[in-house]
Amino acid sequence: MSPVVVLVGPPGSGKSTIAAVLSKRLGVEHRDTDTDIEASAGKPISEIFVDEGEPHFRRLERAAIVEALKGDGQVLSLGGGAILDAATRADLAGQTVVFLDVSLGEASKRVGLSVARPLLFGNVRTQLRNLMEARRPLYSEVAKLTVTTDNRTPDEIADEILEHLG
C-alpha cells in the first residue's frame, strides 16, 4: 500500500494546487499532511508553532506522514519542511516522489506575506531564500522527478507528472 505520488517542495511551489489537479484527473483522493495535522490538533499550524513550538509541530508532522504513507492510491502532499526528518526521507525512498521546484521570486509572489506560514515571519523573501537553500538538496535526495513550476499552469505541471507516472 502506498500513495500514487507524493509531492514535496518549498512553500509556494504549488503542492496543494497540483495535488488537487492530479487527484481529480486520476480519480483518487488528495491527502495533505498539513491539513491532517490541523484537524488532529484542532488549530492552525501557525498556532501550533506559537503555542507549542516547532519541535512539537515536527513530532505531529512525523506522525501524520507515517499515517498518510499507509494510505493506498492517493495523491499525497507534504508540508515544506517534512523532508527535514531523516526517518521521513527514509520512508520516502520507496515512493514516487515529485519535487515541485520554484524560483525564489515566484515563491515569494505566491506566498506573499502569509501569516499562515510561521517559518516565514519577518522578511519573507530572506526567510524563504534561506529555507529553500537549506532544503533543496533534501528535496532532490527524495525525488524521483523534479518539475519546475515557474510560469506554468497547474494543468501543464500535472501533464508532466502524469506522463512520468505512465
N, CA, C and O of each residue as an XYZ file, in Angstrom:
664
protein
N       0.841     -1.183      0.000
C       0.000      0.000      0.000
C       0.883      1.242      0.000
O       1.832      1.354      0.777
N       0.550      2.162     -0.882
C       1.269      3.422     -0.902
C       0.531      4.422     -1.773
O      -0.319      4.052     -2.584
N       0.867      5.699     -1.596
C       0.261      6.726     -2.449
C       0.679      6.540     -3.907
O       1.706      5.924     -4.189
N      -0.111      7.069     -4.820
C       0.232      7.062     -6.235
C       1.450      7.959     -6.449
O       2.384      7.603     -7.168
N       1.419      9.120     -5.814
C       2.505     10.083     -5.924
C       2.537     10.937     -4.667
O       1.499     11.226     -4.071
N       3.752     11.342     -4.267
C       3.948     12.208     -3.120
C       4.605     13.488     -3.620
O       5.636     13.442     -4.290
N       4.006     14.630     -3.293
C       4.543     15.916     -3.718
C       5.282     16.587     -2.564
O       4.767     16.683     -1.449
N       6.502     17.051     -2.852
C       7.303     17.790     -1.881
C       7.792     19.068     -2.555
O       7.836     19.161     -3.782
N       8.158     20.048     -1.737
C       8.692     21.292     -2.264
C       8.534     22.406     -1.251
O       7.858     22.247     -0.234
N       9.163     23.536     -1.536
C       9.120     24.655     -0.610
C       7.755     25.335     -0.593
O       6.926     25.084     -1.468
N       7.519     26.187      0.388
C       6.283     26.971      0.391
C       6.165     27.751     -0.924
O       7.138     28.338     -1.397
N       4.980     27.747     -1.495
C       4.752     28.476     -2.731
C       5.064     27.702     -3.994
O       4.960     28.247     -5.092
N       5.448     26.429     -3.859
C       5.778     25.640     -5.054
C       4.533     25.096     -5.746
O       4.597     24.678     -6.902
N       3.405     25.100     -5.046
C       2.157     24.647     -5.650
C       1.725     23.247     -5.267
O       0.919     22.632     -5.966
N       2.257     22.732     -4.155
C       1.958     21.342     -3.771
C       0.460     21.078     -3.648
O      -0.044     20.117     -4.228
N      -0.250     21.908     -2.911
C      -1.683     21.679     -2.698
C      -2.470     21.840     -3.993
O      -3.368     21.050     -4.282
N      -2.132     22.861     -4.767
C      -2.827     23.102     -6.035
C      -2.610     21.949     -7.003
O      -3.565     21.449     -7.599
N      -1.368     21.525     -7.163
C      -1.050     20.445     -8.104
C      -1.648     19.127     -7.616
O      -2.138     18.332     -8.418
N      -1.608     18.896     -6.313
C      -2.201     17.671     -5.766
C      -3.692     17.604     -6.074
O      -4.209     16.539     -6.412
N      -4.380     18.729     -5.961
C      -5.816     18.758     -6.248
C      -6.080     18.435     -7.721
O      -7.007     17.687     -8.033
N      -5.276     18.990     -8.623
C      -5.441     18.719    -10.053
C      -5.156     17.246    -10.345
O      -5.922     16.587    -11.047
N      -4.051     16.738     -9.802
C      -3.689     15.331    -10.035
C      -4.758     14.379     -9.499
O      -5.140     13.423    -10.172
N      -5.234     14.647     -8.288
C      -6.222     13.734     -7.696
C      -7.506     13.724     -8.525
O      -8.121     12.673     -8.705
N      -7.903     14.872     -9.019
C      -9.111     14.935     -9.844
C      -8.908     14.161    -11.152
O      -9.775     13.396    -11.572
N      -7.760     14.370    -11.781
C      -7.507     13.718    -13.064
C      -7.297     12.216    -12.918
O      -7.626     11.451    -13.826
N      -6.756     11.793    -11.792
C      -6.550     10.361    -11.550
C      -7.776      9.691    -10.922
O      -7.868      8.465    -10.873
N      -8.710     10.508    -10.446
C      -9.896      9.966     -9.801
C      -9.613      9.343     -8.445
O     -10.242      8.358     -8.059
N      -8.652      9.932     -7.719
C      -8.291      9.427     -6.398
C      -8.338     10.565     -5.382
O      -8.465     11.736     -5.738
N      -8.234     10.194     -4.129
C      -8.262     11.155     -3.030
C      -6.949     11.942     -2.968
O      -5.880     11.437     -3.312
N      -7.066     13.196     -2.519
C      -5.879     14.013     -2.222
C      -5.788     14.134     -0.706
O      -6.756     14.479     -0.029
N      -4.615     13.844     -0.203
C      -4.381     13.963      1.238
C      -3.213     14.917      1.461
O      -2.173     14.799      0.814
N      -3.389     15.852      2.371
C      -2.371     16.842      2.689
C      -2.045     16.701      4.171
O      -2.927     16.836      5.019
N      -0.778     16.431      4.482
C      -0.421     16.192      5.886
C      -0.599     17.442      6.754
O      -0.883     17.324      7.946
N      -0.438     18.631      6.177
C      -0.683     19.848      6.967
C      -2.151     19.917      7.398
O      -2.453     20.297      8.529
N      -3.051     19.553      6.501
C      -4.481     19.526      6.822
C      -4.758     18.481      7.902
O      -5.544     18.721      8.818
N      -4.104     17.315      7.790
C      -4.268     16.265      8.805
C      -3.813     16.762     10.180
O      -4.479     16.515     11.185
N      -2.685     17.458     10.219
C      -2.148     17.974     11.481
C      -3.115     18.974     12.093
O      -3.398     18.909     13.290
N      -3.622     19.892     11.292
C      -4.560     20.893     11.802
C      -5.828     20.241     12.330
O      -6.368     20.663     13.353
N      -6.304     19.215     11.634
C      -7.514     18.518     12.072
C      -7.282     17.800     13.400
O      -8.131     17.855     14.290
N      -6.138     17.126     13.539
C      -5.882     16.388     14.778
C      -5.582     17.324     15.954
O      -5.949     17.035     17.092
N      -4.917     18.438     15.673
C      -4.571     19.383     16.740
C      -5.730     20.318     17.072
O      -5.771     20.905     18.153
N      -6.667     20.452     16.142
C      -7.805     21.336     16.365
C      -7.456     22.814     16.252
O      -8.169     23.668     16.778
N      -6.356     23.112     15.564
C      -5.981     24.516     15.367
C      -5.013     24.633     14.199
O      -4.411     23.644     13.782
N      -4.864     25.845     13.671
C      -3.958     26.055     12.544
C      -2.493     25.814     12.924
O      -2.108     25.941     14.086
N      -1.701     25.471     11.933
C      -0.274     25.224     12.157
C       0.405     26.432     12.779
O       1.255     26.286     13.657
N       0.032     27.629     12.326
C       0.659     28.835     12.888
C       0.448     28.903     14.404
O       1.343     29.337     15.130
N      -0.713     28.483     14.884
C      -0.980     28.480     16.338
C      -0.189     27.378     17.036
O       0.257     27.567     18.168
N      -0.010     26.238     16.386
C       0.796     25.160     16.976
C       2.215     25.667     17.202
O       2.800     25.429     18.258
N       2.771     26.367     16.209
C       4.122     26.922     16.340
C       4.199     27.891     17.507
O       5.142     27.842     18.297
N       3.210     28.772     17.621
C       3.218     29.782     18.688
C       2.989     29.130     20.052
O       3.692     29.437     21.014
N       2.013     28.239     20.133
C       1.623     27.662     21.431
C       2.573     26.580     21.933
O       2.907     26.553     23.118
N       3.014     25.685     21.042
C       3.832     24.544     21.469
C       5.240     24.510     20.884
O       6.093     23.764     21.364
N       5.487     25.310     19.853
C       6.825     25.377     19.265
C       7.025     24.433     18.094
O       6.241     23.511     17.867
N       8.112     24.694     17.349
C       8.400     23.900     16.155
C       8.695     22.430     16.467
O       8.221     21.567     15.728
N       9.461     22.093     17.535
C       9.712     20.670     17.794
C       8.418     19.858     17.969
O       8.316     18.731     17.485
N       7.437     20.443     18.664
C       6.147     19.760     18.847
C       5.466     19.578     17.487
O       4.954     18.503     17.174
N       5.470     20.654     16.682
C       4.871     20.544     15.350
C       5.541     19.446     14.538
O       4.855     18.667     13.876
N       6.856     19.370     14.575
C       7.583     18.362     13.779
C       7.225     16.943     14.236
O       7.177     16.023     13.420
N       6.974     16.764     15.541
C       6.529     15.441     16.026
C       5.147     15.107     15.464
O       4.903     13.978     15.038
N       4.251     16.084     15.465
C       2.917     15.880     14.893
C       3.022     15.589     13.391
O       2.314     14.735     12.857
N       3.914     16.313     12.731
C       4.092     16.133     11.296
C       4.602     14.730     10.979
O       4.123     14.086     10.046
N       5.562     14.267     11.750
C       6.115     12.924     11.531
C       5.023     11.867     11.674
O       4.918     10.958     10.851
N       4.211     11.993     12.723
C       3.122     11.039     12.942
C       2.118     11.089     11.789
O       1.633     10.049     11.345
N       1.808     12.289     11.306
C       0.859     12.436     10.196
C       1.405     11.793      8.920
O       0.653     11.186      8.158
N       2.703     11.925      8.691
C       3.314     11.352      7.491
C       3.321      9.828      7.565
O       3.003      9.156      6.583
N       3.679      9.287      8.712
C       3.668      7.825      8.885
C       2.281      7.290      8.571
O       2.142      6.298      7.856
N       1.265      7.936      9.097
C      -0.112      7.501      8.868
C      -0.505      7.662      7.395
O      -1.107      6.762      6.809
N      -0.166      8.799      6.807
C      -0.556      9.076      5.422
C       0.099      8.111      4.440
O      -0.509      7.741      3.436
N       1.324      7.703      4.722
C       2.016      6.788      3.810
C       1.402      5.392      3.811
O       1.706      4.575      2.942
N       0.541      5.123      4.784
C      -0.183      3.841      4.805
C      -1.349      3.858      3.828
O      -1.859      2.808      3.438
N      -1.773      5.067      3.431
C      -2.904      5.203      2.523
C      -2.555      4.688      1.143
O      -1.425      4.846      0.683
N      -3.514      4.078      0.486
C      -3.258      3.479     -0.814
C      -3.962      4.254     -1.909
O      -5.119      4.648     -1.763
N      -3.254      4.470     -3.007
C      -3.862      5.041     -4.197
C      -4.314      6.467     -4.065
O      -5.357      6.834     -4.608
N      -3.564      7.284     -3.363
C      -3.935      8.681     -3.218
C      -2.784      9.581     -3.662
O      -1.649      9.131     -3.818
N      -3.097     10.852     -3.862
C      -2.081     11.860     -4.105
C      -1.806     12.502     -2.755
O      -2.721     13.002     -2.101
N      -0.560     12.490     -2.342
C      -0.180     12.983     -1.019
C       0.720     14.198     -1.162
O       1.712     14.166     -1.891
N       0.369     15.272     -0.462
C       1.259     16.436     -0.436
C       1.744     16.628      0.993
O       0.974     16.569      1.951
N       3.052     16.862      1.101
C       3.689     17.038      2.404
C       4.010     18.505      2.637
O       4.204     19.268      1.691
N       4.065     18.888      3.897
C       4.476     20.243      4.239
C       5.903     20.494      3.780
O       6.683     19.555      3.620
N       6.241     21.750      3.571
C       7.540     22.118      3.029
C       8.731     21.617      3.820
O       9.784     21.343      3.245
N       8.579     21.492      5.151
C       9.697     21.064      5.984
C       9.704     19.587      6.321
O      10.559     19.130      7.080
N       8.774     18.839      5.775
C       8.650     17.414      6.120
C       9.930     16.638      5.850
O      10.245     15.687      6.566
N      10.669     17.037      4.821
C      11.869     16.307      4.411
C      13.054     16.562      5.337
O      14.116     15.964      5.156
N      12.890     17.430      6.313
C      13.971     17.683      7.263
C      14.224     16.470      8.154
O      15.328     16.295      8.669
N      13.210     15.640      8.335
C      13.292     14.473      9.200
C      13.916     13.302      8.436
O      13.403     12.880      7.399
N      15.024     12.787      8.961
C      15.741     11.696      8.291
C      14.863     10.451      8.136
O      14.946      9.762      7.119
N      14.032     10.159      9.124
C      13.152      8.992      9.044
C      12.120      9.175      7.930
O      11.778      8.220      7.232
N      11.634     10.380      7.769
C      10.691     10.659      6.684
C      11.379     10.483      5.336
O      10.814      9.883      4.422
N      12.594     11.002      5.210
C      13.324     10.826      3.949
C      13.524      9.339      3.659
O      13.403      8.914      2.510
N      13.826      8.552      4.679
C      13.995      7.107      4.500
C      12.680      6.466      4.054
O      12.671      5.600      3.180
N      11.576      6.895      4.658
C      10.262      6.354      4.291
C       9.887      6.698      2.849
O       9.172      5.946      2.187
N      10.371      7.832      2.379
C      10.036      8.260      1.019
C      10.855      7.533     -0.047
O      10.544      7.620     -1.235
N      11.888      6.826      0.368
C      12.781      6.160     -0.586
C      12.040      5.198     -1.509
O      12.428      5.052     -2.669
N      11.015      4.554     -1.043
C      10.283      3.607     -1.869
C       9.069      4.201     -2.560
O       8.289      3.472     -3.172
N       8.900      5.499     -2.473
C       7.709      6.162     -3.010
C       8.023      6.878     -4.324
O       9.182      7.149     -4.637
N       6.978      7.176     -5.078
C       7.116      8.027     -6.261
C       6.974      9.468     -5.780
O       5.868      9.975     -5.591
N       8.121     10.111     -5.588
C       8.144     11.465     -5.030
C       8.472     12.456     -6.131
O       9.419     12.269     -6.894
N       7.669     13.521     -6.202
C       7.899     14.594     -7.160
C       8.245     15.855     -6.386
O       7.486     16.298     -5.523
N       9.400     16.429     -6.704
C       9.853     17.687     -6.122
C       9.360     18.806     -7.026
O       9.803     18.933     -8.168
N       8.433     19.622     -6.508
C       7.961     20.788     -7.235
C       8.908     21.937     -6.910
O       8.863     22.512     -5.823
N       9.748     22.251     -7.858
C      10.755     23.292     -7.670
C      10.198     24.621     -8.160
O       9.411     24.674     -9.105
N      10.618     25.679     -7.508
C      10.123     27.018     -7.834
C      11.237     28.010     -7.534
O      12.025     27.808     -6.610
N      11.298     29.072     -8.310
C      12.311     30.096     -8.053
C      11.910     30.921     -6.833
O      10.741     30.962     -6.448
N      12.891     31.567     -6.242
C      12.630     32.417     -5.084
C      11.634     33.518     -5.425
O      10.720     33.793     -4.647
N      11.805     34.146     -6.578
C      10.907     35.237     -6.973
C       9.470     34.780     -7.105
O       8.552     35.441     -6.620
N       9.278     33.649     -7.761
C       7.926     33.121     -7.954
C       7.324     32.672     -6.620
O       6.159     32.953     -6.342
N       8.107     31.982     -5.802
C       7.603     31.544     -4.492
C       7.223     32.738     -3.631
O       6.203     32.705     -2.943
N       8.026     33.785     -3.661
C       7.735     34.984     -2.870
C       6.408     35.601     -3.294
O       5.613     36.022     -2.453
N       6.171     35.652     -4.617
C       4.900     36.203     -5.112
C       3.722     35.356     -4.651
O       2.685     35.883     -4.247
N       3.890     34.050     -4.714
C       2.787     33.145     -4.361
C       2.499     33.147     -2.870
O       1.340     33.094     -2.460
N       3.548     33.207     -2.054
C       3.388     33.142     -0.602
C       2.920     34.480     -0.052
O       2.097     34.528      0.861
N       3.450     35.574     -0.614
C       3.095     36.896     -0.127
C       3.536     37.068      1.308
O       4.611     36.610      1.695
N       2.717     37.721      2.091
C       3.030     37.955      3.498
C       2.166     37.077      4.381
O       1.599     37.543      5.370
N       2.067     35.828      4.030
C       1.164     34.897      4.695
C       1.547     34.619      6.145
O       2.625     34.098      6.429
N       0.648     34.975      7.054
C       0.880     34.666      8.473
C       0.578     33.200      8.758
O       0.862     32.711      9.852
N       0.010     32.501      7.792
C      -0.266     31.075      7.973
C       1.011     30.247      7.828
O       0.992     29.034      8.038
N       2.106     30.888      7.474
C       3.383     30.195      7.288
C       4.352     30.679      8.361
O       5.089     31.641      8.145
N       4.354     30.018      9.510
C       5.090     30.514     10.676
C       6.596     30.626     10.501
O       7.221     31.454     11.163
N       7.194     29.832      9.641
C       8.647     29.929      9.466
C       9.042     31.086      8.560
O      10.228     31.328      8.338
N       8.042     31.805      8.033
C       8.340     32.923      7.143
C       8.048     34.269      7.800
O       7.957     35.280      7.103
N       7.900     34.305      9.115
C       7.705     35.577      9.801
C       8.913     36.470      9.563
O      10.032     35.983      9.400
N       8.685     37.765      9.543
C       9.792     38.700      9.341
C       9.943     39.000      7.864
O       8.950     39.179      7.159
N      11.168     39.056      7.393
C      11.448     39.311      5.985
C      11.156     38.028      5.210
O      11.965     37.100      5.191
N       9.994     37.992      4.575
C       9.525     36.768      3.920
C      10.511     36.283      2.860
O      10.824     35.094      2.797
N      10.993     37.193      2.039
C      11.877     36.786      0.947
C      13.183     36.188      1.485
O      13.653     35.166      0.984
N      13.764     36.826      2.503
C      15.012     36.318      3.086
C      14.782     34.970      3.758
O      15.572     34.043      3.577
N      13.706     34.856      4.530
C      13.397     33.595      5.204
C      13.158     32.487      4.184
O      13.631     31.363      4.349
N      12.419     32.821      3.132
C      12.115     31.835      2.101
C      13.391     31.396      1.383
O      13.571     30.207      1.119
N      14.275     32.340      1.065
C      15.539     32.002      0.408
C      16.359     31.058      1.284
O      16.906     30.068      0.799
N      16.440     31.371      2.579
C      17.206     30.523      3.497
C      16.618     29.116      3.574
O      17.353     28.129      3.550
N      15.294     29.031      3.667
C      14.634     27.719      3.702
C      14.909     26.940      2.417
O      15.250     25.757      2.455
N      14.757     27.614      1.288
C      14.919     26.935      0.001
C      16.357     26.446     -0.194
O      16.579     25.337     -0.679
N      17.325     27.272      0.183
C      18.729     26.873      0.038
C      19.059     25.676      0.931
O      19.770     24.761      0.514
N      18.543     25.689      2.150
C      18.835     24.602      3.087
C      18.138     23.299      2.687
O      18.688     22.215      2.878
N      16.946     23.408      2.139
C      16.140     22.219      1.870
C      16.285     21.641      0.473
O      15.992     20.462      0.273
N      16.727     22.430     -0.500
C      16.787     21.953     -1.892
C      17.525     20.619     -2.033
O      17.036     19.734     -2.735
N      18.693     20.442     -1.386
C      19.377     19.136     -1.514
C      18.541     17.978     -0.961
O      18.622     16.859     -1.469
N      17.745     18.237      0.069
C      16.909     17.187      0.660
C      15.732     16.851     -0.252
O      15.373     15.683     -0.404
N      15.133     17.879     -0.860
C      14.057     17.618     -1.833
C      14.611     16.767     -2.985
O      13.985     15.798     -3.414
N      15.785     17.148     -3.470
C      16.390     16.413     -4.587
C      16.729     14.983     -4.193
O      16.614     14.061     -5.000
N      17.145     14.811     -2.952
C      17.509     13.475     -2.455
C      16.333     12.508     -2.520
O      16.512     11.347     -2.890
N      15.142     12.963     -2.170
C      13.987     12.063     -2.105
C      13.224     11.950     -3.427
O      12.422     11.034     -3.604
N      13.471     12.873     -4.347
C      12.655     12.955     -5.564
C      13.064     11.966     -6.640
O      14.249     11.749     -6.893
N      12.064     11.376     -7.263
C      12.259     10.570     -8.462
C      12.143     11.458     -9.702
O      12.667     11.131    -10.767
N      11.447     12.583     -9.544
C      11.207     13.530    -10.629
C      11.205     14.935    -10.042
O      10.621     15.171     -8.985
N      11.857     15.864    -10.730
C      11.815     17.276    -10.350
C      11.096     18.033    -11.450
O      11.440     17.915    -12.626
N      10.092     18.813    -11.061
C       9.298     19.581    -12.016
C       9.346     21.045    -11.590
O       8.990     21.387    -10.462
N       9.785     21.895    -12.496
C       9.812     23.332    -12.217
C       8.428     23.909    -12.473
O       7.816     23.640    -13.507
N       7.939     24.705    -11.525
C       6.567     25.205    -11.622
C       6.474     26.656    -12.083
O       5.373     27.148    -12.331
N       7.592     27.345    -12.201
C       7.567     28.744    -12.636
C       6.924     28.886    -14.013
O       7.198     28.105    -14.924
N       6.063     29.897    -14.148
C       5.461     30.272    -15.439
C       4.745     29.117    -16.133
O       4.715     29.044    -17.362
N       4.172     28.221    -15.343
C       3.434     27.088    -15.894
C       2.096     26.977    -15.182
O       1.978     27.298    -13.999
N       1.095     26.519    -15.913
C      -0.216     26.337    -15.308
C      -0.232     25.025    -14.524
O       0.569     24.128    -14.787
N      -1.144     24.918    -13.564
C      -1.279     23.644    -12.846
C      -1.518     22.462    -13.793
O      -1.004     21.370    -13.555
N      -2.291     22.671    -14.862
C      -2.544     21.580    -15.809
C      -1.277     21.164    -16.546
O      -1.069     19.974    -16.782
N      -0.423     22.124    -16.914
C       0.837     21.783    -17.580
C       1.747     20.979    -16.657
O       2.405     20.030    -17.085
N       1.776     21.370    -15.388
C       2.601     20.657    -14.406
C       2.048     19.247    -14.192
O       2.800     18.272    -14.157
N       0.731     19.155    -14.049
C       0.094     17.845    -13.870
C       0.351     16.944    -15.079
O       0.596     15.748    -14.924
N       0.294     17.522    -16.285
C       0.576     16.744    -17.500
C       1.962     16.110    -17.433
O       2.124     14.932    -17.749
N       2.964     16.894    -17.019
C       4.334     16.379    -16.946
C       4.436     15.250    -15.926
O       5.087     14.234    -16.171
N       3.787     15.437    -14.783
C       3.841     14.402    -13.736
C       3.126     13.139    -14.213
O       3.637     12.034    -14.030
N       1.967     13.290    -14.813
C       1.214     12.121    -15.281
C       1.962     11.382    -16.388
O       1.901     10.156    -16.470
N       2.665     12.127    -17.236
C       3.471     11.488    -18.275
C       4.560     10.619    -17.636
O       4.845      9.517    -18.104
N       5.154     11.129    -16.573
C       6.193     10.377    -15.863
C       5.611      9.140    -15.174
O       6.246      8.087    -15.130
N       4.401      9.280    -14.638
C       3.774      8.146    -13.938
C       3.400      7.042    -14.914
O       3.276      5.879    -14.528
N       3.218      7.410    -16.186
C       2.881      6.407    -17.200
C       1.449      6.072    -17.103
O       0.955      5.245    -17.870
